[in-house]
Coordinates of C-alpha atoms and ligand atoms in Angstrom, one line a residue:
M237 CA -0.1 0.0 0.0
K238 CA 1.6 3.3 -1.2
T239 CA 1.5 6.0 1.5
S240 CA 3.5 8.8 -0.3
M241 CA 1.5 11.3 -2.2
M242 CA 1.7 11.4 -6.0
K243 CA 2.7 14.8 -7.3
V244 CA 2.9 15.5 -10.9
F245 CA 4.6 18.6 -12.2
A246 CA 5.2 19.9 -15.7
G247 CA 8.1 21.8 -17.1
T248 CA 7.6 24.1 -20.1
A249 CA 8.7 21.6 -22.8
N250 CA 5.3 20.2 -23.7
P251 CA 2.4 21.7 -21.8
K252 CA -0.4 20.1 -23.9
L253 CA 1.1 16.6 -23.3
A254 CA 1.4 17.3 -19.6
E255 CA -2.3 18.5 -19.4
A256 CA -3.4 15.4 -21.3
I257 CA -1.5 13.1 -19.0
A258 CA -3.0 14.9 -15.9
E259 CA -6.5 14.5 -17.4
H260 CA -5.9 10.8 -17.9
L261 CA -4.7 10.5 -14.3
D262 CA -7.6 12.6 -13.0
H263 CA -5.0 14.3 -11.0
P264 CA -4.3 18.1 -11.6
L265 CA -0.8 19.2 -12.2
C266 CA 0.9 20.7 -9.2
E267 CA 2.0 24.3 -8.6
I268 CA 5.4 25.2 -10.0
N269 CA 6.9 28.4 -11.4
V270 CA 9.4 27.8 -14.1
G271 CA 10.8 31.0 -15.6
R272 CA 13.9 32.8 -16.9
F273 CA 16.2 35.3 -15.2
P274 CA 16.8 38.4 -17.2
D275 CA 20.0 36.8 -18.6
G276 CA 18.2 33.7 -19.8
E277 CA 19.1 31.4 -16.8
I278 CA 16.4 29.1 -15.7
S279 CA 14.5 29.8 -12.5
V280 CA 12.3 27.3 -10.6
K281 CA 10.2 27.6 -7.6
V282 CA 7.8 24.8 -6.3
E283 CA 4.7 26.3 -4.8
E284 CA 3.7 23.4 -2.6
D285 CA 5.2 20.9 -0.1
V286 CA 6.7 17.9 -1.7
R287 CA 8.5 16.4 1.4
G288 CA 8.4 12.6 1.0
S289 CA 6.2 12.8 -2.1
D290 CA 6.4 10.6 -5.1
V291 CA 7.2 13.3 -7.7
F292 CA 6.8 12.9 -11.5
I293 CA 8.3 15.6 -13.7
I294 CA 6.9 15.7 -17.2
Q295 CA 9.5 17.2 -19.4
P296 CA 10.5 15.6 -22.8
T297 CA 13.8 17.0 -23.9
C298 CA 12.4 17.9 -27.4
P299 CA 13.4 21.1 -29.1
P300 CA 14.7 23.4 -27.8
V301 CA 16.6 20.5 -26.5
N302 CA 19.3 22.3 -24.5
D303 CA 16.9 24.6 -22.8
N304 CA 14.5 21.8 -22.0
L305 CA 17.3 19.6 -20.7
V306 CA 18.7 22.2 -18.3
E307 CA 15.1 22.9 -17.2
L308 CA 14.7 19.2 -16.3
L309 CA 18.0 19.2 -14.4
T310 CA 17.0 22.4 -12.6
M311 CA 13.7 21.0 -11.6
V312 CA 15.2 17.6 -10.3
D313 CA 17.7 19.6 -8.2
C314 CA 14.9 21.7 -6.8
F315 CA 12.8 18.6 -5.8
R316 CA 15.8 16.8 -4.4
R317 CA 16.6 19.8 -2.1
A318 CA 13.0 20.1 -1.2
S319 CA 13.2 16.5 0.2
A320 CA 11.0 14.8 -2.3
G321 CA 10.7 11.0 -1.5
R322 CA 11.3 9.8 -5.1
I323 CA 11.8 11.7 -8.4
T324 CA 10.7 10.3 -11.7
A325 CA 11.8 12.1 -14.9
V326 CA 9.0 11.5 -17.5
M327 CA 10.8 12.3 -20.7
P328 CA 8.9 10.6 -23.6
Y329 CA 11.4 12.0 -26.0
Y330 CA 15.0 11.6 -24.9
G331 CA 17.1 14.2 -26.7
Y332 CA 20.7 13.5 -27.5
A333 CA 20.0 9.8 -27.9
R334 CA 21.5 9.5 -31.4
Q335 CA 25.1 9.7 -30.2
D336 CA 25.0 6.5 -28.3
R337 CA 28.3 5.0 -29.2
K338 CA 31.8 6.0 -30.5
D339 CA 31.5 4.9 -34.1
E340 CA 34.5 7.1 -35.2
G341 CA 37.4 8.6 -33.3
R342 CA 37.3 11.9 -31.3
T343 CA 33.5 12.0 -30.9
P344 CA 31.4 12.1 -27.6
I345 CA 28.9 9.6 -26.4
T346 CA 26.3 12.3 -25.6
A347 CA 23.5 9.9 -24.7
K348 CA 25.7 8.7 -21.8
L349 CA 26.7 12.2 -20.8
V350 CA 23.0 13.2 -20.6
A351 CA 22.2 10.0 -18.6
N352 CA 25.0 11.0 -16.1
L353 CA 23.6 14.6 -15.8
I354 CA 20.0 13.4 -15.2
Y355 CA 21.1 10.8 -12.6
G356 CA 23.7 13.2 -11.0
A357 CA 21.0 15.8 -10.5
G358 CA 19.1 13.4 -8.3
T359 CA 16.7 11.6 -10.5
N360 CA 15.6 8.2 -9.1
R361 CA 13.9 6.7 -12.2
V362 CA 13.1 7.6 -15.8
L363 CA 10.1 7.0 -17.8
T364 CA 10.6 7.4 -21.6
M365 CA 9.3 6.1 -24.9
D366 CA 10.9 4.6 -28.0
L367 CA 14.4 5.4 -27.1
H368 CA 16.6 5.7 -30.3
A369 CA 18.6 2.8 -29.0
G370 CA 17.3 0.5 -26.3
Q371 CA 20.7 0.1 -24.7
I372 CA 20.5 3.7 -23.5
Q373 CA 18.6 2.2 -20.6
G374 CA 21.9 0.7 -19.5
F375 CA 23.5 4.1 -19.4
F376 CA 21.5 4.7 -16.2
D377 CA 22.1 2.9 -12.9
I378 CA 18.5 3.6 -11.9
P379 CA 15.3 2.0 -13.3
V380 CA 14.3 3.1 -16.8
D381 CA 10.9 2.2 -18.3
N382 CA 11.0 2.5 -22.1
L383 CA 7.4 2.5 -23.4
M384 CA 6.5 1.9 -27.0
A385 CA 4.0 4.0 -29.0
R386 CA 3.4 0.9 -31.2
P387 CA 0.0 0.0 -29.7
V388 CA -1.3 3.5 -30.4
F389 CA -0.2 3.4 -34.0
I390 CA -1.6 -0.2 -34.5
D391 CA -4.9 0.8 -33.1
Y392 CA -5.2 3.6 -35.7
L393 CA -3.6 1.6 -38.6
K394 CA -6.1 -1.3 -38.1
S395 CA -8.8 1.1 -39.3
I396 CA -7.1 1.6 -42.7
G397 CA -8.2 -1.9 -43.6
G398 CA -6.6 -3.8 -46.4
E399 CA -5.3 -7.3 -46.2
N400 CA -2.4 -6.6 -48.4
I401 CA -0.2 -4.8 -45.8
V402 CA 3.6 -4.9 -45.6
A403 CA 5.5 -3.3 -42.7
L404 CA 8.6 -1.8 -44.3
A405 CA 11.6 -1.2 -42.2
P406 CA 13.3 2.1 -43.5
D407 CA 16.8 0.6 -42.6
V408 CA 18.3 -2.6 -41.3
G409 CA 18.4 -1.2 -37.8
S410 CA 14.6 -0.8 -37.8
S411 CA 13.9 -4.3 -39.0
K412 CA 13.0 -5.5 -35.4
R413 CA 10.4 -2.7 -35.1
A414 CA 8.9 -3.7 -38.5
L415 CA 8.8 -7.3 -37.4
A416 CA 6.9 -6.3 -34.2
Y417 CA 4.3 -4.5 -36.3
A418 CA 4.1 -7.4 -38.7
K419 CA 3.5 -9.9 -35.8
K420 CA 0.6 -7.7 -34.4
M421 CA -0.9 -6.8 -37.8
H422 CA -0.4 -10.3 -39.3
C423 CA 1.4 -9.1 -42.3
E424 CA 4.8 -9.5 -44.1
I425 CA 7.9 -7.4 -43.7
A426 CA 10.3 -5.9 -46.1
I427 CA 13.5 -3.9 -45.5
V428 CA 15.1 -0.9 -47.2
E429 CA 18.8 -0.9 -47.6
K430 CA 19.9 2.6 -46.4
R431 CA 23.3 4.1 -45.9
R432 CA 23.5 7.5 -44.1
E433 CA 26.0 9.8 -46.0
S434 CA 25.7 12.8 -43.6
G435 CA 23.3 14.1 -40.9
D436 CA 20.8 15.1 -43.6
K437 CA 21.6 12.9 -46.5
V438 CA 20.8 9.2 -47.0
H439 CA 21.4 6.8 -49.9
I440 CA 18.8 4.3 -50.5
G441 CA 19.6 0.9 -52.2
H442 CA 17.3 -2.0 -52.9
I443 CA 14.2 -3.1 -51.1
I444 CA 14.5 -6.6 -49.6
G445 CA 11.0 -8.3 -49.8
D446 CA 7.9 -7.7 -51.9
V447 CA 6.0 -4.4 -51.8
Q448 CA 4.3 -4.8 -55.3
G449 CA 0.6 -3.8 -55.0
K450 CA 0.8 -3.7 -51.1
T451 CA -0.3 -1.0 -48.6
I452 CA 2.9 0.0 -46.9
I453 CA 3.4 1.0 -43.2
I454 CA 6.9 2.5 -42.5
P455 CA 7.5 2.5 -38.8
D456 CA 10.4 4.5 -37.3
D457 CA 11.4 6.1 -34.0
I458 CA 12.1 9.5 -35.4
I459 CA 11.5 11.8 -38.2
A460 CA 14.2 14.3 -38.1
T461 CA 15.1 15.7 -41.5
G462 CA 12.6 13.4 -43.1
G463 CA 15.2 12.0 -45.5
T464 CA 15.0 8.4 -44.3
M465 CA 11.2 8.2 -44.6
A466 CA 10.9 10.3 -47.8
E467 CA 13.5 8.1 -49.7
A468 CA 12.1 4.9 -48.4
A469 CA 8.6 5.8 -49.6
K470 CA 9.9 6.8 -53.0
E471 CA 11.8 3.5 -53.3
A472 CA 8.8 1.6 -52.3
K473 CA 6.6 3.4 -54.9
K474 CA 9.3 2.7 -57.6
N475 CA 8.8 -1.0 -56.6
G476 CA 5.1 -0.9 -57.2
A477 CA 3.7 -0.1 -53.7
G478 CA 0.1 1.1 -53.2
D479 CA -0.7 3.5 -50.3
I480 CA 2.1 4.4 -48.0
Y481 CA 1.7 5.4 -44.3
L482 CA 4.5 6.5 -42.1
A483 CA 4.3 5.9 -38.3
A484 CA 7.1 7.7 -36.4
T485 CA 6.9 8.2 -32.6
H486 CA 9.0 11.4 -32.5
G487 CA 8.1 13.9 -35.2
L488 CA 10.9 16.5 -35.1
F489 CA 10.5 17.7 -38.6
C490 CA 13.9 19.6 -38.7
G491 CA 15.3 21.8 -41.5
N492 CA 13.5 21.2 -44.8
A493 CA 11.7 18.1 -43.7
F494 CA 8.3 19.2 -44.9
D495 CA 9.8 19.8 -48.4
K496 CA 11.3 16.3 -48.5
L497 CA 8.2 14.6 -47.2
G498 CA 5.9 16.8 -49.4
G499 CA 7.8 15.4 -52.4
A500 CA 7.3 11.8 -51.4
P501 CA 4.3 9.6 -52.3
L502 CA 2.6 9.4 -48.9
K503 CA -1.0 8.8 -48.0
E504 CA -0.6 9.8 -44.4
I505 CA 2.1 10.6 -41.8
L506 CA 1.4 9.6 -38.2
V507 CA 3.3 10.9 -35.3
T508 CA 2.7 11.3 -31.5
D509 CA 2.6 14.1 -29.1
T510 CA 5.9 13.3 -27.4
I511 CA 7.2 16.5 -29.2
N512 CA 5.7 20.0 -28.7
H513 CA 4.6 20.6 -32.2
D514 CA 3.7 24.2 -31.5
V515 CA 7.5 25.1 -31.2
N516 CA 8.8 26.5 -34.5
G517 CA 5.2 26.6 -35.8
N518 CA 5.5 23.0 -37.1
G519 CA 2.0 22.0 -36.0
S520 CA 0.5 24.7 -38.3
R521 CA 1.7 22.7 -41.4
F522 CA 0.2 19.4 -40.2
A523 CA -3.1 19.7 -42.0
E524 CA -1.7 20.6 -45.4
M525 CA 0.9 17.8 -45.0
N526 CA -1.7 15.2 -43.9
I527 CA 0.0 14.6 -40.6
Q528 CA -2.0 13.1 -37.8
V529 CA -0.9 13.5 -34.2
L530 CA -1.8 10.4 -32.0
S531 CA -1.7 11.0 -28.3
V532 CA 0.5 8.8 -26.1
A533 CA -0.9 10.6 -22.9
P534 CA -3.1 7.6 -21.8
L535 CA -0.1 5.2 -22.1
L536 CA 2.1 7.6 -20.1
G537 CA -0.6 8.3 -17.6
E538 CA -1.2 4.5 -17.1
A539 CA 2.5 4.1 -16.6
I540 CA 2.8 6.9 -14.1
D541 CA -0.2 5.3 -12.1
R542 CA 1.4 1.9 -12.2
I543 CA 4.8 3.2 -11.1
H544 CA 3.2 5.1 -8.2
H545 CA 1.3 1.9 -7.1
D546 CA 4.3 -0.4 -7.6
K547 CA 2.6 -2.3 -10.3
S548 CA 4.2 -3.9 -13.3
V549 CA 4.8 -1.5 -16.2
S550 CA 5.8 -4.3 -18.6
F551 CA 2.1 -5.0 -18.9
L552 CA 2.0 -2.0 -21.1
F553 CA 4.5 -3.4 -23.6
R554 CA 2.1 -6.1 -24.7
Ligands
R5P896 C1 17.9 6.1 -37.7 O1 18.6 5.3 -37.2 C2 16.5 6.6 -37.1 O2 15.8 5.4 -36.7 C3 15.8 7.4 -38.0 O3 15.6 6.7 -39.2 C4 16.6 8.7 -38.3 O4 16.9 9.3 -37.1 C5 15.7 9.6 -39.1 O5 16.4 10.7 -39.4 P1 16.1 11.6 -40.7 O6 14.6 11.9 -40.6 O7 16.9 12.8 -40.5 O8 16.4 10.7 -41.9

């Protein structure tokens, strides 16, 4: 029986998501003032007692990543010094995840550096979603729950109908994800041979598998510059694919992503609300780009409730 009080706070990274989670929990967000000093430094003041409480901080480190990360660290420090019983960082998008290993000389492992900072600030556990690389969980010496948005996408995609579906992995690294979709949707998989030439340029080779005449679902964790998804869709179309749907958990849409995706043969683009799509005005382009935002707030709310009540979270992976 849990005796500590659950207290859910939101930083400024994604207020809509935080409100939606609070609504699902039927638990209002607690009072906190997060602001900026005149020189841009972050200021935080908790407006209620948190001593001994089970504190959840909803703060994905989505763009602006650096600001949102420092804000999270500052909030954790604040709660630790206010004697919170346990602090969980709810960061459905984990920024800096892409540099997760040293694949060439003289480069940092930023995903580990960020894990050190989050842990060092006083975080007791992390709740995240579709980490770019699952092994980032091991960069923390505290519990990390890495949820998947897949059930939310699959619920939606079931409504598109069609028996002739193929889950197409946009690169070899995504083949496990495509396989998981295929298992749930009882369909075949195919794989795109992709080589990354630079941060915003990819080279697409052959498609392994049959996409001719099929409805295609391309699942991925991130749409950043949009190059991977746009090129995979074009290649699928060249190979005779029918309607093509993209399903990416974190829709960052950086740089000229809308131009790239706009030039690709896409029926619909599905993303979630882990990212604040109002930043940079991205959200205002969604209708014209046929982008649907599916909410992962119920999934995150359920996970928070389960963590607070010491119930299994792996239940949510099924
Ligand atoms: C690659 O390993 C990832 O899963 C994504 O495919 C990649 O981050 C997408 O980046 P972009 O949209 O810039 O091609």
